[in-house]
Short mmCIF file of C-alpha atoms in Angstrom, two decimals:
data_model
loop_
_atom_site.label_atom_id
_atom_site.label_comp_id
_atom_site.label_asym_id
_atom_site.label_seq_id
_atom_site.Cartn_x
_atom_site.Cartn_y
_atom_site.Cartn_z
CA MET D 1 -21.38 -34.51 -107.78
CA SER D 2 -24.56 -35.66 -105.39
CA SER D 3 -27.88 -34.88 -106.09
CA ARG D 4 -28.91 -31.28 -105.28
CA ILE D 5 -32.11 -29.38 -105.37
CA LEU D 6 -33.15 -25.73 -105.83
CA ILE D 7 -35.74 -24.20 -104.55
CA ILE D 8 -36.31 -20.34 -105.15
CA ASP D 9 -38.64 -18.74 -102.76
CA PHE D 10 -41.05 -16.46 -104.05
CA GLY D 11 -42.50 -15.84 -100.64
CA SER D 12 -44.40 -18.64 -99.56
CA GLN D 13 -45.02 -19.03 -95.89
CA PHE D 14 -44.20 -22.61 -96.69
CA THR D 15 -41.18 -22.74 -98.39
CA GLN D 16 -39.20 -23.86 -95.84
CA LEU D 17 -41.37 -27.37 -95.52
CA ILE D 18 -40.38 -28.24 -99.39
CA ALA D 19 -36.64 -28.36 -98.60
CA ARG D 20 -37.68 -30.42 -95.18
CA ARG D 21 -39.65 -32.52 -97.32
CA VAL D 22 -37.14 -32.57 -99.71
CA ARG D 23 -34.40 -33.53 -96.91
CA GLU D 24 -36.13 -36.05 -95.34
CA ALA D 25 -36.01 -38.08 -98.81
CA ARG D 26 -32.59 -37.41 -98.24
CA VAL D 27 -31.88 -35.60 -101.07
CA TYR D 28 -30.48 -32.11 -100.52
CA SER D 29 -31.72 -29.04 -100.92
CA GLU D 30 -31.13 -24.95 -100.84
CA ILE D 31 -33.90 -21.93 -100.64
CA HIS D 32 -32.23 -18.88 -102.60
CA PRO D 33 -34.04 -16.03 -103.58
CA PRO D 34 -35.55 -15.37 -107.23
CA SER D 35 -32.55 -12.47 -107.60
CA ARG D 36 -30.20 -15.67 -108.58
CA THR D 37 -29.24 -14.93 -112.22
CA VAL D 38 -29.88 -18.09 -114.78
CA GLU D 39 -25.65 -18.04 -114.89
CA TRP D 40 -25.44 -18.35 -111.35
CA ILE D 41 -28.25 -21.55 -111.21
CA ARG D 42 -26.05 -23.19 -114.19
CA GLU D 43 -23.37 -23.08 -112.02
CA TRP D 44 -24.88 -24.10 -109.00
CA LYS D 45 -26.18 -27.41 -111.18
CA PRO D 46 -29.18 -27.98 -109.94
CA THR D 47 -30.49 -31.92 -110.05
CA GLY D 48 -34.44 -30.12 -110.12
CA ILE D 49 -35.59 -26.57 -109.51
CA ILE D 50 -38.77 -26.15 -107.46
CA LEU D 51 -40.84 -22.55 -108.11
CA SER D 52 -42.49 -22.03 -104.18
CA GLY D 53 -46.00 -20.13 -103.62
CA GLY D 54 -46.09 -16.69 -102.91
CA PRO D 55 -48.50 -13.69 -101.80
CA ASN D 56 -48.34 -12.00 -105.19
CA SER D 57 -50.10 -11.88 -108.43
CA VAL D 58 -47.89 -12.95 -111.47
CA TYR D 59 -49.39 -10.15 -113.38
CA GLY D 60 -48.99 -7.34 -110.91
CA ASP D 61 -46.59 -4.79 -110.89
CA ASN D 62 -43.03 -5.37 -109.59
CA VAL D 63 -44.11 -8.86 -108.61
CA PRO D 64 -40.70 -11.47 -108.51
CA LEU D 65 -40.70 -13.65 -111.86
CA ALA D 66 -38.04 -15.79 -113.05
CA ASP D 67 -36.48 -16.58 -116.43
CA ARG D 68 -37.66 -18.68 -118.71
CA ALA D 69 -34.23 -20.22 -119.55
CA ILE D 70 -34.23 -22.07 -116.45
CA PHE D 71 -36.40 -24.40 -118.19
CA ASP D 72 -33.76 -25.54 -119.74
CA ILE D 73 -31.21 -26.33 -116.80
CA ALA D 74 -32.90 -29.05 -114.73
CA PRO D 75 -36.51 -30.57 -114.48
CA VAL D 76 -38.88 -28.16 -112.52
CA LEU D 77 -41.85 -27.88 -110.53
CA GLY D 78 -43.73 -24.89 -109.80
CA ILE D 79 -46.15 -25.07 -106.74
CA CYS D 80 -48.92 -22.13 -106.27
CA TYR D 81 -47.35 -19.27 -107.33
CA GLY D 82 -44.69 -21.47 -109.10
CA MET D 83 -47.58 -23.05 -110.79
CA GLN D 84 -48.89 -19.59 -112.19
CA LEU D 85 -45.41 -18.53 -112.89
CA ILE D 86 -45.12 -21.39 -115.39
CA ALA D 87 -47.92 -20.57 -116.97
CA HIS D 88 -47.05 -16.36 -117.34
CA ILE D 89 -44.04 -16.83 -118.52
CA GLU D 90 -45.46 -19.45 -121.30
CA GLY D 91 -47.85 -17.89 -122.51
CA GLY D 92 -51.11 -19.15 -120.52
CA GLN D 93 -53.63 -16.97 -118.57
CA VAL D 94 -53.53 -16.26 -115.13
CA ILE D 95 -56.63 -14.35 -113.10
CA ARG D 96 -58.55 -13.56 -109.99
CA THR D 97 -62.19 -14.64 -109.95
CA ASP D 98 -64.65 -15.47 -106.43
CA ARG D 99 -63.34 -18.77 -107.38
CA ARG D 100 -61.10 -19.15 -104.47
CA GLU D 101 -59.87 -22.17 -103.21
CA TYR D 102 -58.89 -21.95 -99.46
CA GLY D 103 -58.16 -25.05 -97.32
CA ARG D 104 -58.45 -28.69 -97.62
CA ALA D 105 -60.23 -29.55 -101.22
CA GLU D 106 -61.23 -32.49 -102.92
CA MET D 107 -59.25 -33.30 -106.01
CA LYS D 108 -59.43 -35.59 -109.12
CA VAL D 109 -56.41 -36.77 -110.91
CA LEU D 110 -56.56 -37.33 -114.22
CA GLU D 111 -53.24 -38.76 -115.52
CA PRO D 112 -51.45 -41.18 -113.13
CA LYS D 113 -47.83 -40.62 -114.05
CA GLY D 114 -45.09 -38.13 -113.75
CA LEU D 115 -46.07 -36.33 -110.70
CA PHE D 116 -49.16 -38.71 -110.01
CA ALA D 117 -47.15 -42.07 -110.69
CA GLY D 118 -49.19 -44.51 -107.93
CA PHE D 119 -52.45 -42.53 -107.65
CA SER D 120 -55.38 -43.58 -108.83
CA THR D 121 -58.13 -41.63 -111.27
CA LYS D 122 -61.04 -42.82 -109.58
CA GLU D 123 -60.25 -42.32 -105.61
CA PRO D 124 -60.22 -38.88 -104.70
CA VAL D 125 -57.48 -37.05 -103.48
CA THR D 126 -57.21 -35.08 -100.21
CA ALA D 127 -54.96 -31.74 -101.09
CA TRP D 128 -54.46 -28.72 -99.47
CA MET D 129 -55.12 -25.24 -101.28
CA SER D 130 -54.00 -21.60 -100.96
CA HIS D 131 -54.94 -19.16 -103.56
CA GLY D 132 -56.78 -16.68 -105.05
CA ASP D 133 -55.71 -16.09 -108.87
CA HIS D 134 -56.25 -19.57 -111.22
CA ILE D 135 -55.17 -20.28 -114.29
CA GLU D 136 -58.25 -20.01 -116.56
CA LYS D 137 -55.92 -21.34 -119.48
CA PRO D 138 -52.59 -23.43 -120.16
CA PRO D 139 -50.11 -22.61 -122.22
CA LYS D 140 -50.18 -24.29 -125.62
CA GLY D 141 -48.26 -27.86 -124.98
CA TYR D 142 -49.26 -27.94 -121.70
CA ARG D 143 -51.71 -31.17 -120.34
CA VAL D 144 -53.97 -30.33 -117.28
CA THR D 145 -53.41 -33.82 -115.20
CA ALA D 146 -55.88 -33.02 -112.00
CA GLU D 147 -58.73 -30.58 -111.12
CA SER D 148 -60.89 -29.72 -108.27
CA ASN D 149 -64.66 -28.73 -108.23
CA GLY D 150 -63.19 -25.21 -107.43
CA ASN D 151 -60.38 -25.25 -110.21
CA PRO D 152 -60.39 -27.65 -113.18
CA ILE D 153 -57.21 -26.95 -113.92
CA SER D 154 -55.34 -27.81 -110.41
CA ALA D 155 -51.97 -29.66 -112.29
CA PHE D 156 -50.22 -29.07 -115.39
CA ARG D 157 -47.25 -30.74 -117.27
CA HIS D 158 -45.50 -30.00 -120.41
CA GLU D 159 -45.83 -32.51 -122.94
CA THR D 160 -42.49 -33.27 -123.35
CA ARG D 161 -40.56 -31.53 -121.16
CA PRO D 162 -40.48 -32.25 -117.88
CA ILE D 163 -41.89 -28.65 -116.30
CA PHE D 164 -44.86 -29.20 -114.09
CA GLY D 165 -47.18 -27.41 -111.92
CA VAL D 166 -49.85 -28.22 -109.09
CA GLN D 167 -51.83 -25.61 -107.77
CA PHE D 168 -51.88 -27.24 -104.11
CA HIS D 169 -49.39 -27.40 -101.53
CA PRO D 170 -48.14 -30.93 -101.64
CA GLU D 171 -45.70 -30.11 -98.63
CA VAL D 172 -47.95 -29.53 -95.71
CA ALA D 173 -49.25 -32.23 -93.68
CA HIS D 174 -52.83 -31.17 -94.78
CA THR D 175 -52.17 -32.62 -97.60
CA PRO D 176 -51.73 -36.83 -96.83
CA ARG D 177 -50.30 -37.61 -100.26
CA GLY D 178 -48.27 -34.68 -100.73
CA GLY D 179 -44.99 -36.48 -100.40
CA GLU D 180 -46.09 -38.57 -102.99
CA VAL D 181 -45.98 -35.96 -105.20
CA ILE D 182 -42.79 -34.86 -104.16
CA SER D 183 -41.00 -37.97 -104.09
CA ASN D 184 -42.48 -38.70 -107.76
CA PHE D 185 -40.51 -35.33 -108.62
CA LEU D 186 -37.57 -36.39 -106.79
CA PHE D 187 -37.25 -39.80 -108.25
CA GLY D 188 -38.78 -40.45 -111.12
CA VAL D 189 -38.67 -36.92 -112.79
CA CYS D 190 -35.30 -35.71 -111.65
CA LYS D 191 -33.56 -38.70 -110.90
CA ALA D 192 -32.08 -37.67 -107.90
CA GLU D 193 -30.28 -40.39 -106.02
CA PRO D 194 -30.80 -40.71 -101.79
CA THR D 195 -27.64 -39.90 -100.37
CA TRP D 196 -28.37 -36.68 -98.27
CA THR D 197 -27.41 -38.91 -95.26
CA ALA D 198 -25.94 -37.14 -91.40
CA GLY D 199 -22.44 -39.97 -92.04
CA ALA D 200 -22.67 -38.15 -95.88
CA PHE D 201 -22.62 -34.42 -94.60
CA ILE D 202 -20.05 -35.20 -91.66
CA GLU D 203 -17.48 -36.80 -94.38
CA GLU D 204 -18.01 -33.45 -96.63
CA GLU D 205 -17.47 -31.26 -93.82
CA ILE D 206 -14.33 -32.83 -92.85
CA THR D 207 -12.74 -32.48 -96.12
CA ARG D 208 -14.06 -28.81 -96.29
CA VAL D 209 -12.88 -27.60 -92.69
CA ARG D 210 -9.48 -29.73 -93.61
CA LYS D 211 -9.26 -27.76 -96.79
CA MET D 212 -9.86 -24.38 -95.18
CA VAL D 213 -8.17 -24.36 -92.03
CA GLY D 214 -5.04 -25.98 -93.23
CA LYS D 215 -1.98 -25.77 -90.28
CA SER D 216 -3.99 -22.91 -88.48
CA ARG D 217 -5.35 -23.19 -85.04
CA VAL D 218 -8.86 -22.95 -84.27
CA ILE D 219 -10.91 -21.70 -81.24
CA CYS D 220 -14.89 -22.26 -80.91
CA GLY D 221 -17.05 -20.57 -78.28
CA LEU D 222 -18.95 -22.78 -76.12
CA SER D 223 -22.25 -21.98 -75.03
CA GLY D 224 -23.65 -25.65 -73.94
CA GLY D 225 -26.29 -25.54 -76.34
CA VAL D 226 -26.60 -27.87 -79.09
CA ASP D 227 -25.61 -25.96 -82.08
CA SER D 228 -22.11 -25.07 -80.72
CA SER D 229 -21.66 -28.34 -79.43
CA VAL D 230 -21.75 -30.34 -82.58
CA ALA D 231 -20.56 -27.77 -84.29
CA ALA D 232 -17.14 -28.03 -81.71
CA ALA D 233 -17.63 -31.61 -82.15
CA LEU D 234 -17.72 -31.77 -85.98
CA VAL D 235 -14.47 -29.60 -86.10
CA HIS D 236 -12.72 -31.70 -83.57
CA ARG D 237 -13.25 -34.77 -86.19
CA ALA D 238 -11.49 -32.41 -88.79
CA VAL D 239 -8.63 -31.09 -86.96
CA GLY D 240 -8.17 -32.42 -83.78
CA GLU D 241 -5.57 -30.93 -81.62
CA GLN D 242 -5.79 -27.60 -83.91
CA LEU D 243 -9.14 -26.89 -82.23
CA THR D 244 -9.02 -25.44 -78.84
CA CYS D 245 -13.07 -24.72 -77.02
CA ILE D 246 -13.71 -22.04 -75.05
CA PHE D 247 -16.15 -22.09 -72.41
CA VAL D 248 -17.05 -18.82 -71.60
CA ASP D 249 -18.80 -18.25 -68.12
CA THR D 250 -21.00 -15.10 -68.94
CA GLY D 251 -23.22 -15.99 -65.23
CA LEU D 252 -26.12 -15.72 -67.53
CA LEU D 253 -26.40 -19.56 -68.03
CA ARG D 254 -28.48 -21.88 -66.85
CA LEU D 255 -28.35 -23.47 -63.06
CA HIS D 256 -25.10 -26.03 -63.40
CA GLU D 257 -24.27 -25.30 -67.37
CA ARG D 258 -20.35 -25.19 -66.35
CA GLU D 259 -20.32 -28.16 -64.93
CA GLN D 260 -22.06 -30.14 -67.82
CA VAL D 261 -19.70 -28.31 -70.30
CA GLU D 262 -16.78 -29.31 -68.94
CA ARG D 263 -17.67 -32.99 -67.94
CA THR D 264 -18.93 -33.46 -71.46
CA PHE D 265 -16.03 -31.94 -73.42
CA ARG D 266 -12.76 -32.59 -71.48
CA ALA D 267 -14.20 -36.12 -70.21
CA HIS D 268 -15.94 -37.74 -72.73
CA LEU D 269 -15.31 -36.23 -76.00
CA GLY D 270 -11.19 -35.18 -75.35
CA ILE D 271 -11.55 -31.80 -77.22
CA LYS D 272 -9.16 -28.82 -75.44
CA LEU D 273 -11.28 -26.86 -73.37
CA ILE D 274 -10.34 -23.65 -71.43
CA THR D 275 -12.95 -22.04 -68.77
CA ILE D 276 -13.01 -18.53 -68.83
CA ASP D 277 -14.98 -16.68 -65.70
CA ALA D 278 -16.40 -13.76 -67.03
CA GLU D 279 -19.47 -12.80 -64.91
CA GLU D 280 -18.09 -9.53 -64.10
CA ARG D 281 -17.37 -8.32 -67.46
CA PHE D 282 -20.68 -9.35 -68.15
CA LEU D 283 -22.74 -7.45 -65.32
CA SER D 284 -20.74 -4.86 -66.32
CA ALA D 285 -21.24 -4.47 -69.45
CA LEU D 286 -25.39 -5.07 -68.91
CA ALA D 287 -25.76 -2.19 -66.51
CA GLY D 288 -29.09 -0.28 -66.52
CA VAL D 289 -29.07 -1.48 -70.28
CA GLU D 290 -32.98 -2.92 -70.70
CA ASP D 291 -33.28 -2.36 -74.99
CA PRO D 292 -32.91 -6.53 -75.91
CA GLU D 293 -31.27 -5.28 -79.19
CA LYS D 294 -28.58 -3.37 -77.02
CA LYS D 295 -28.48 -6.18 -74.72
CA ARG D 296 -27.23 -8.63 -77.45
CA THR D 297 -24.98 -6.09 -78.91
CA ALA D 298 -23.12 -5.74 -75.77
CA ILE D 299 -22.99 -9.16 -74.80
CA GLY D 300 -21.83 -10.06 -78.51
CA HIS D 301 -19.01 -7.57 -78.76
CA THR D 302 -17.76 -8.54 -74.75
CA PHE D 303 -17.92 -11.80 -75.69
CA ILE D 304 -15.71 -11.51 -78.57
CA ASP D 305 -13.16 -9.35 -76.06
CA VAL D 306 -13.08 -11.90 -74.25
CA PHE D 307 -12.52 -14.59 -76.72
CA GLU D 308 -9.84 -12.41 -78.16
CA ASP D 309 -8.44 -12.36 -74.53
CA ALA D 310 -8.41 -16.34 -74.33
CA ALA D 311 -6.85 -16.70 -78.14
CA ALA D 312 -3.58 -15.09 -76.90
CA GLN D 313 -3.64 -18.19 -73.90
CA VAL D 314 -4.08 -20.21 -76.92
CA GLY D 315 -1.38 -19.00 -79.16
CA ASP D 316 -0.24 -16.30 -81.93
CA ASP D 317 -1.25 -18.89 -85.29
CA VAL D 318 -5.22 -18.74 -84.14
CA ASP D 319 -7.13 -17.81 -87.62
CA PHE D 320 -10.45 -18.83 -87.05
CA LEU D 321 -13.34 -18.67 -84.90
CA VAL D 322 -16.57 -21.65 -85.18
CA GLN D 323 -19.61 -20.69 -84.68
CA GLY D 324 -22.92 -22.39 -84.60
CA THR D 325 -24.97 -20.53 -87.41
CA LEU D 326 -27.87 -22.81 -88.73
CA TYR D 327 -29.71 -22.95 -91.97
CA PRO D 328 -32.81 -21.06 -90.29
CA ASP D 329 -30.25 -17.82 -89.89
CA VAL D 330 -29.27 -17.96 -93.46
CA ILE D 331 -32.51 -18.52 -94.79
CA GLU D 332 -33.79 -15.20 -93.12
CA SER D 333 -30.80 -12.85 -94.41
CA PHE D 334 -32.37 -12.94 -97.69
CA SER D 335 -35.92 -11.20 -99.17
CA PRO D 336 -37.57 -13.41 -101.19
CA ARG D 337 -38.20 -10.35 -103.34
CA GLY D 338 -34.53 -9.81 -103.90
CA GLY D 339 -34.45 -6.76 -102.17
CA PRO D 340 -32.63 -5.72 -99.27
CA SER D 341 -31.77 -8.24 -96.69
CA VAL D 342 -33.83 -8.08 -93.53
CA THR D 343 -31.51 -8.54 -90.21
CA ILE D 344 -30.32 -12.11 -89.11
CA LYS D 345 -32.07 -11.88 -85.28
CA THR D 346 -28.96 -10.94 -83.51
CA HIS D 347 -29.60 -13.37 -80.42
CA HIS D 348 -28.67 -16.41 -82.65
CA ASN D 349 -24.79 -17.67 -82.13
CA VAL D 350 -23.33 -15.00 -79.96
CA GLY D 351 -25.01 -11.97 -81.53
CA GLY D 352 -23.74 -9.12 -82.41
CA LEU D 353 -20.63 -9.63 -83.82
CA LYS D 354 -17.76 -6.52 -84.18
CA PRO D 355 -16.88 -5.64 -87.95
CA ASP D 356 -13.31 -5.19 -86.93
CA MET D 357 -13.31 -9.11 -85.61
CA LYS D 358 -10.06 -10.39 -86.03
CA PHE D 359 -10.66 -13.89 -86.64
CA LYS D 360 -12.57 -15.73 -90.00
CA LEU D 361 -15.39 -17.28 -89.07
CA ILE D 362 -16.24 -21.39 -89.89
CA GLU D 363 -20.07 -22.49 -89.88
CA PRO D 364 -20.17 -26.26 -90.19
CA LEU D 365 -23.46 -26.51 -89.70
CA ARG D 366 -25.14 -23.61 -91.69
CA GLU D 367 -26.54 -25.70 -94.26
CA LEU D 368 -28.48 -28.10 -91.80
CA PHE D 369 -32.18 -27.61 -89.40
CA LYS D 370 -32.61 -28.19 -86.11
CA ASP D 371 -33.60 -31.58 -86.28
CA GLU D 372 -30.68 -32.38 -89.07
CA VAL D 373 -27.86 -31.10 -86.20
CA ARG D 374 -29.22 -33.17 -83.58
CA ASN D 375 -28.60 -36.28 -85.65
CA VAL D 376 -25.04 -35.02 -86.55
CA GLY D 377 -24.65 -35.15 -82.85
CA ARG D 378 -25.63 -38.26 -82.50
CA GLU D 379 -23.39 -39.57 -85.78
CA LEU D 380 -20.55 -37.34 -83.99
CA GLY D 381 -21.30 -39.30 -80.42
CA LEU D 382 -22.07 -36.84 -78.12
CA PRO D 383 -24.27 -38.16 -75.26
CA GLU D 384 -28.07 -37.55 -75.53
CA GLU D 385 -28.17 -35.30 -72.86
CA MET D 386 -26.39 -32.75 -74.84
CA VAL D 387 -27.95 -33.53 -78.22
CA ALA D 388 -31.77 -33.48 -77.15
CA ARG D 389 -31.39 -30.18 -75.10
CA HIS D 390 -33.84 -27.50 -76.03
CA PRO D 391 -32.54 -25.00 -77.63
CA PHE D 392 -30.82 -21.70 -75.58
CA PRO D 393 -30.46 -18.27 -77.06
CA GLY D 394 -26.10 -17.51 -76.90
CA PRO D 395 -27.00 -14.18 -75.11
CA GLY D 396 -28.67 -16.57 -72.82
CA LEU D 397 -30.96 -15.55 -69.48
CA ALA D 398 -30.02 -11.91 -70.39
CA ILE D 399 -32.70 -11.99 -73.00
CA ARG D 400 -35.26 -13.57 -70.59
CA ILE D 401 -34.85 -10.73 -67.93
CA LEU D 402 -37.32 -8.14 -69.60
CA SER D 403 -35.97 -5.35 -67.89
CA ASP D 404 -32.24 -4.60 -66.66
CA VAL D 405 -29.95 -7.46 -65.55
CA THR D 406 -28.53 -7.94 -62.23
CA LYS D 407 -26.92 -10.58 -60.22
CA GLU D 408 -30.13 -11.09 -58.06
CA LYS D 409 -32.26 -11.09 -60.66
CA LEU D 410 -30.14 -13.85 -62.52
CA ASP D 411 -30.24 -15.86 -59.75
CA LEU D 412 -33.66 -15.91 -59.49
CA LEU D 413 -34.73 -16.64 -63.00
CA ARG D 414 -32.21 -19.62 -62.43
CA ALA D 415 -33.75 -21.39 -59.81
CA ALA D 416 -37.17 -20.99 -61.39
CA ASP D 417 -36.24 -22.25 -64.85
CA ALA D 418 -34.29 -25.45 -63.40
CA LEU D 419 -37.42 -26.41 -61.30
CA TYR D 420 -39.72 -25.86 -64.18
CA LEU D 421 -37.04 -27.70 -66.65
CA GLU D 422 -37.22 -30.54 -63.63
CA GLU D 423 -41.08 -30.77 -63.42
CA ILE D 424 -41.29 -31.32 -67.50
CA ARG D 425 -38.99 -34.55 -67.15
CA GLU D 426 -40.47 -35.32 -63.57
CA ALA D 427 -43.68 -35.54 -65.72
CA GLY D 428 -41.58 -37.28 -68.60
CA LEU D 429 -42.51 -33.98 -71.19
CA TYR D 430 -39.37 -33.03 -71.78
CA ASP D 431 -38.82 -34.55 -75.62
CA GLU D 432 -42.73 -33.48 -76.41
CA ILE D 433 -41.66 -29.85 -76.29
CA TRP D 434 -39.70 -28.03 -78.48
CA GLN D 435 -38.11 -25.21 -76.01
CA ALA D 436 -39.50 -24.44 -72.93
CA PHE D 437 -38.13 -21.34 -70.77
CA ALA D 438 -38.82 -18.93 -67.91
CA VAL D 439 -38.76 -15.22 -68.97
CA LEU D 440 -38.65 -12.88 -65.36
CA LEU D 441 -41.87 -10.03 -66.13
CA PRO D 442 -40.66 -6.56 -65.43
CA VAL D 443 -43.94 -6.58 -62.97
CA ARG D 444 -44.24 -7.39 -59.52
CA SER D 445 -47.42 -8.02 -58.09
CA VAL D 446 -49.69 -8.09 -54.47
CA GLY D 447 -49.01 -11.50 -52.95
CA VAL D 448 -50.14 -13.21 -49.54
CA MET D 449 -47.53 -16.14 -48.18
CA GLY D 450 -49.09 -17.47 -44.86
CA ASP D 451 -50.30 -14.17 -43.37
CA GLU D 452 -47.99 -11.36 -44.71
CA ARG D 453 -48.53 -9.69 -47.45
CA THR D 454 -46.04 -9.23 -50.70
CA TYR D 455 -44.87 -7.53 -53.74
CA ASP D 456 -42.60 -9.75 -55.77
CA TYR D 457 -42.06 -11.08 -59.55
CA VAL D 458 -44.31 -11.98 -61.66
CA LEU D 459 -42.96 -15.40 -64.01
CA GLY D 460 -43.49 -16.27 -67.34
CA LEU D 461 -43.28 -19.31 -68.22
CA ARG D 462 -43.12 -20.69 -72.16
CA ALA D 463 -43.54 -24.03 -73.99
CA VAL D 464 -43.63 -24.96 -77.43
CA THR D 465 -43.84 -27.38 -80.24
CA SER D 466 -41.93 -27.13 -83.32
CA THR D 467 -40.10 -29.12 -85.94
CA ASP D 468 -37.06 -26.44 -86.87
CA GLY D 469 -38.61 -23.09 -84.78
CA MET D 470 -39.43 -21.42 -87.49
CA THR D 471 -43.15 -21.83 -86.55
CA ALA D 472 -44.46 -23.00 -83.12
CA ASP D 473 -47.65 -23.62 -81.16
CA TRP D 474 -47.89 -23.46 -77.51
CA TYR D 475 -47.62 -26.63 -75.28
CA PRO D 476 -51.01 -27.75 -74.25
CA PHE D 477 -49.90 -28.68 -70.46
CA PRO D 478 -52.53 -30.91 -68.43
CA PRO D 479 -53.80 -28.55 -65.66
CA ALA D 480 -52.29 -30.14 -63.01
CA VAL D 481 -48.88 -30.57 -63.94
CA LEU D 482 -48.73 -26.88 -64.81
CA ALA D 483 -50.77 -26.18 -61.02
CA GLY D 484 -47.73 -28.07 -59.76
CA ILE D 485 -44.97 -26.41 -61.55
CA SER D 486 -46.44 -23.09 -60.62
CA ASN D 487 -47.12 -24.31 -56.68
CA ARG D 488 -43.49 -25.48 -56.87
CA ILE D 489 -41.80 -22.69 -58.00
CA ILE D 490 -43.61 -20.25 -55.43
CA ASN D 491 -43.16 -22.05 -52.75
CA GLN D 492 -39.42 -22.38 -53.63
CA VAL D 493 -38.22 -19.22 -55.06
CA LYS D 494 -38.43 -16.44 -52.97
CA GLY D 495 -39.03 -13.38 -54.88
CA ILE D 496 -41.76 -15.05 -56.53
CA ASN D 497 -45.34 -14.91 -55.98
CA ARG D 498 -47.23 -15.13 -59.50
CA VAL D 499 -46.83 -17.16 -62.55
CA VAL D 500 -48.19 -16.78 -65.26
CA TYR D 501 -48.26 -18.96 -69.03
CA ASP D 502 -48.05 -17.69 -72.42
CA VAL D 503 -50.68 -19.14 -75.56
CA SER D 504 -49.07 -17.62 -77.79
CA SER D 505 -48.43 -19.03 -81.10
CA LYS D 506 -45.60 -17.83 -83.99
CA PRO D 507 -46.68 -16.10 -86.06
CA PRO D 508 -47.28 -13.70 -84.54
CA ALA D 509 -45.26 -14.21 -81.52
CA THR D 510 -41.55 -15.40 -81.41
CA ILE D 511 -40.62 -18.16 -78.93
CA GLU D 512 -38.21 -15.96 -77.13
CA TRP D 513 -39.73 -12.71 -75.48
CA GLU D 514 -37.29 -10.58 -76.16
#
């Protein structure tokens, strides 16, 4: 069995970064809540276990803890709260004092081996700290391996067992040598093998999908986005002619979306494709609906209704529906405390699946982050123009119209959005941006065009940089580029007379407006 690292999430804002750093080292990792039992962990057979940071104090009431028995399953690395948890479980002393550490700190390595193999005891190491509590006294049998001015116990290890703790965050970019610390744990301590690659994933997933599907027929809903396209290509590699892709033209798509999808999947990939023109059905379902969740539900239910009609054309033996669920969607479905699950954002994929849906789901990408999906797509031979596309929500432009959805508003937004993306490409900025799109606001403003007074829509522009969409910063356009985009939209899209730019980061804002 391939190496794999279990990450137990105690609520840190950086937990997903831990998973990404492990995967970047080509070792598979998964994030799970602290409610996982010791028996479940044993059956999962981790090569190593990482305990994440978190906002709680280990000595508080009703805080997530861990069973001491996990130390007997695999090597353990505790980060921040995870280190304090190790100390607490093993009989050390964790307290809160005025000696808090937030931000960059200079740390001295005391023992250049284990996690710090390759480090020097003479040169200070920059590390990112984020903690109020600290370990006053390490447990019996533990050695201090690093210290800082604000914290004399910045790292420790057990003298004989593979248990390690660091008070800093090696997973963040602000800890320059953090990648080395994680690699030392993976390869020096856990003896993991770097076998997690796009090619290896494809082969494993092909085997799994073939076993699941057998001789049944499969349908896949194509949206034109990266996720559904890669999912379709992967399942097609597994089951060939048993797959039929259904592209539903909802009327909520970007400009020329239908033509591009048909060209790519029919001409380039040779995948069976049925196109359904369902614009009227979707507009009818959305008539007068303004609430974003109700929009998603209406679109999701209509989508499945259209699918079931289309599946009847494929045959009676269609049992499976392919969906492009990604790993961030899965992670967001559980609470770090192991309590009631939070709701997965329903704008992912088709959104709002009907509870009585007759299809069984195939989600071949549910273990992957977005950049990993792109790499799998390239490995499968998808064209770069499709693999590198910015994310696009399953419900389409409906959730980028912040009012009721009409054909007139859709055409207006479609034209403006196309001009926006065209200008970004012409400026050579498309690949620097994670996602860019336009939003039609439920606001009209006064303007002057020529000698005439206008009273038209306000258009919001959004562009963000990100790695996987979990956090994002707004993109700092050169002023000349932003001015050019605004001028072109206002001059060429009749019905819009004002353009604004969104400079909010995630968090606290989300990337999409609805």
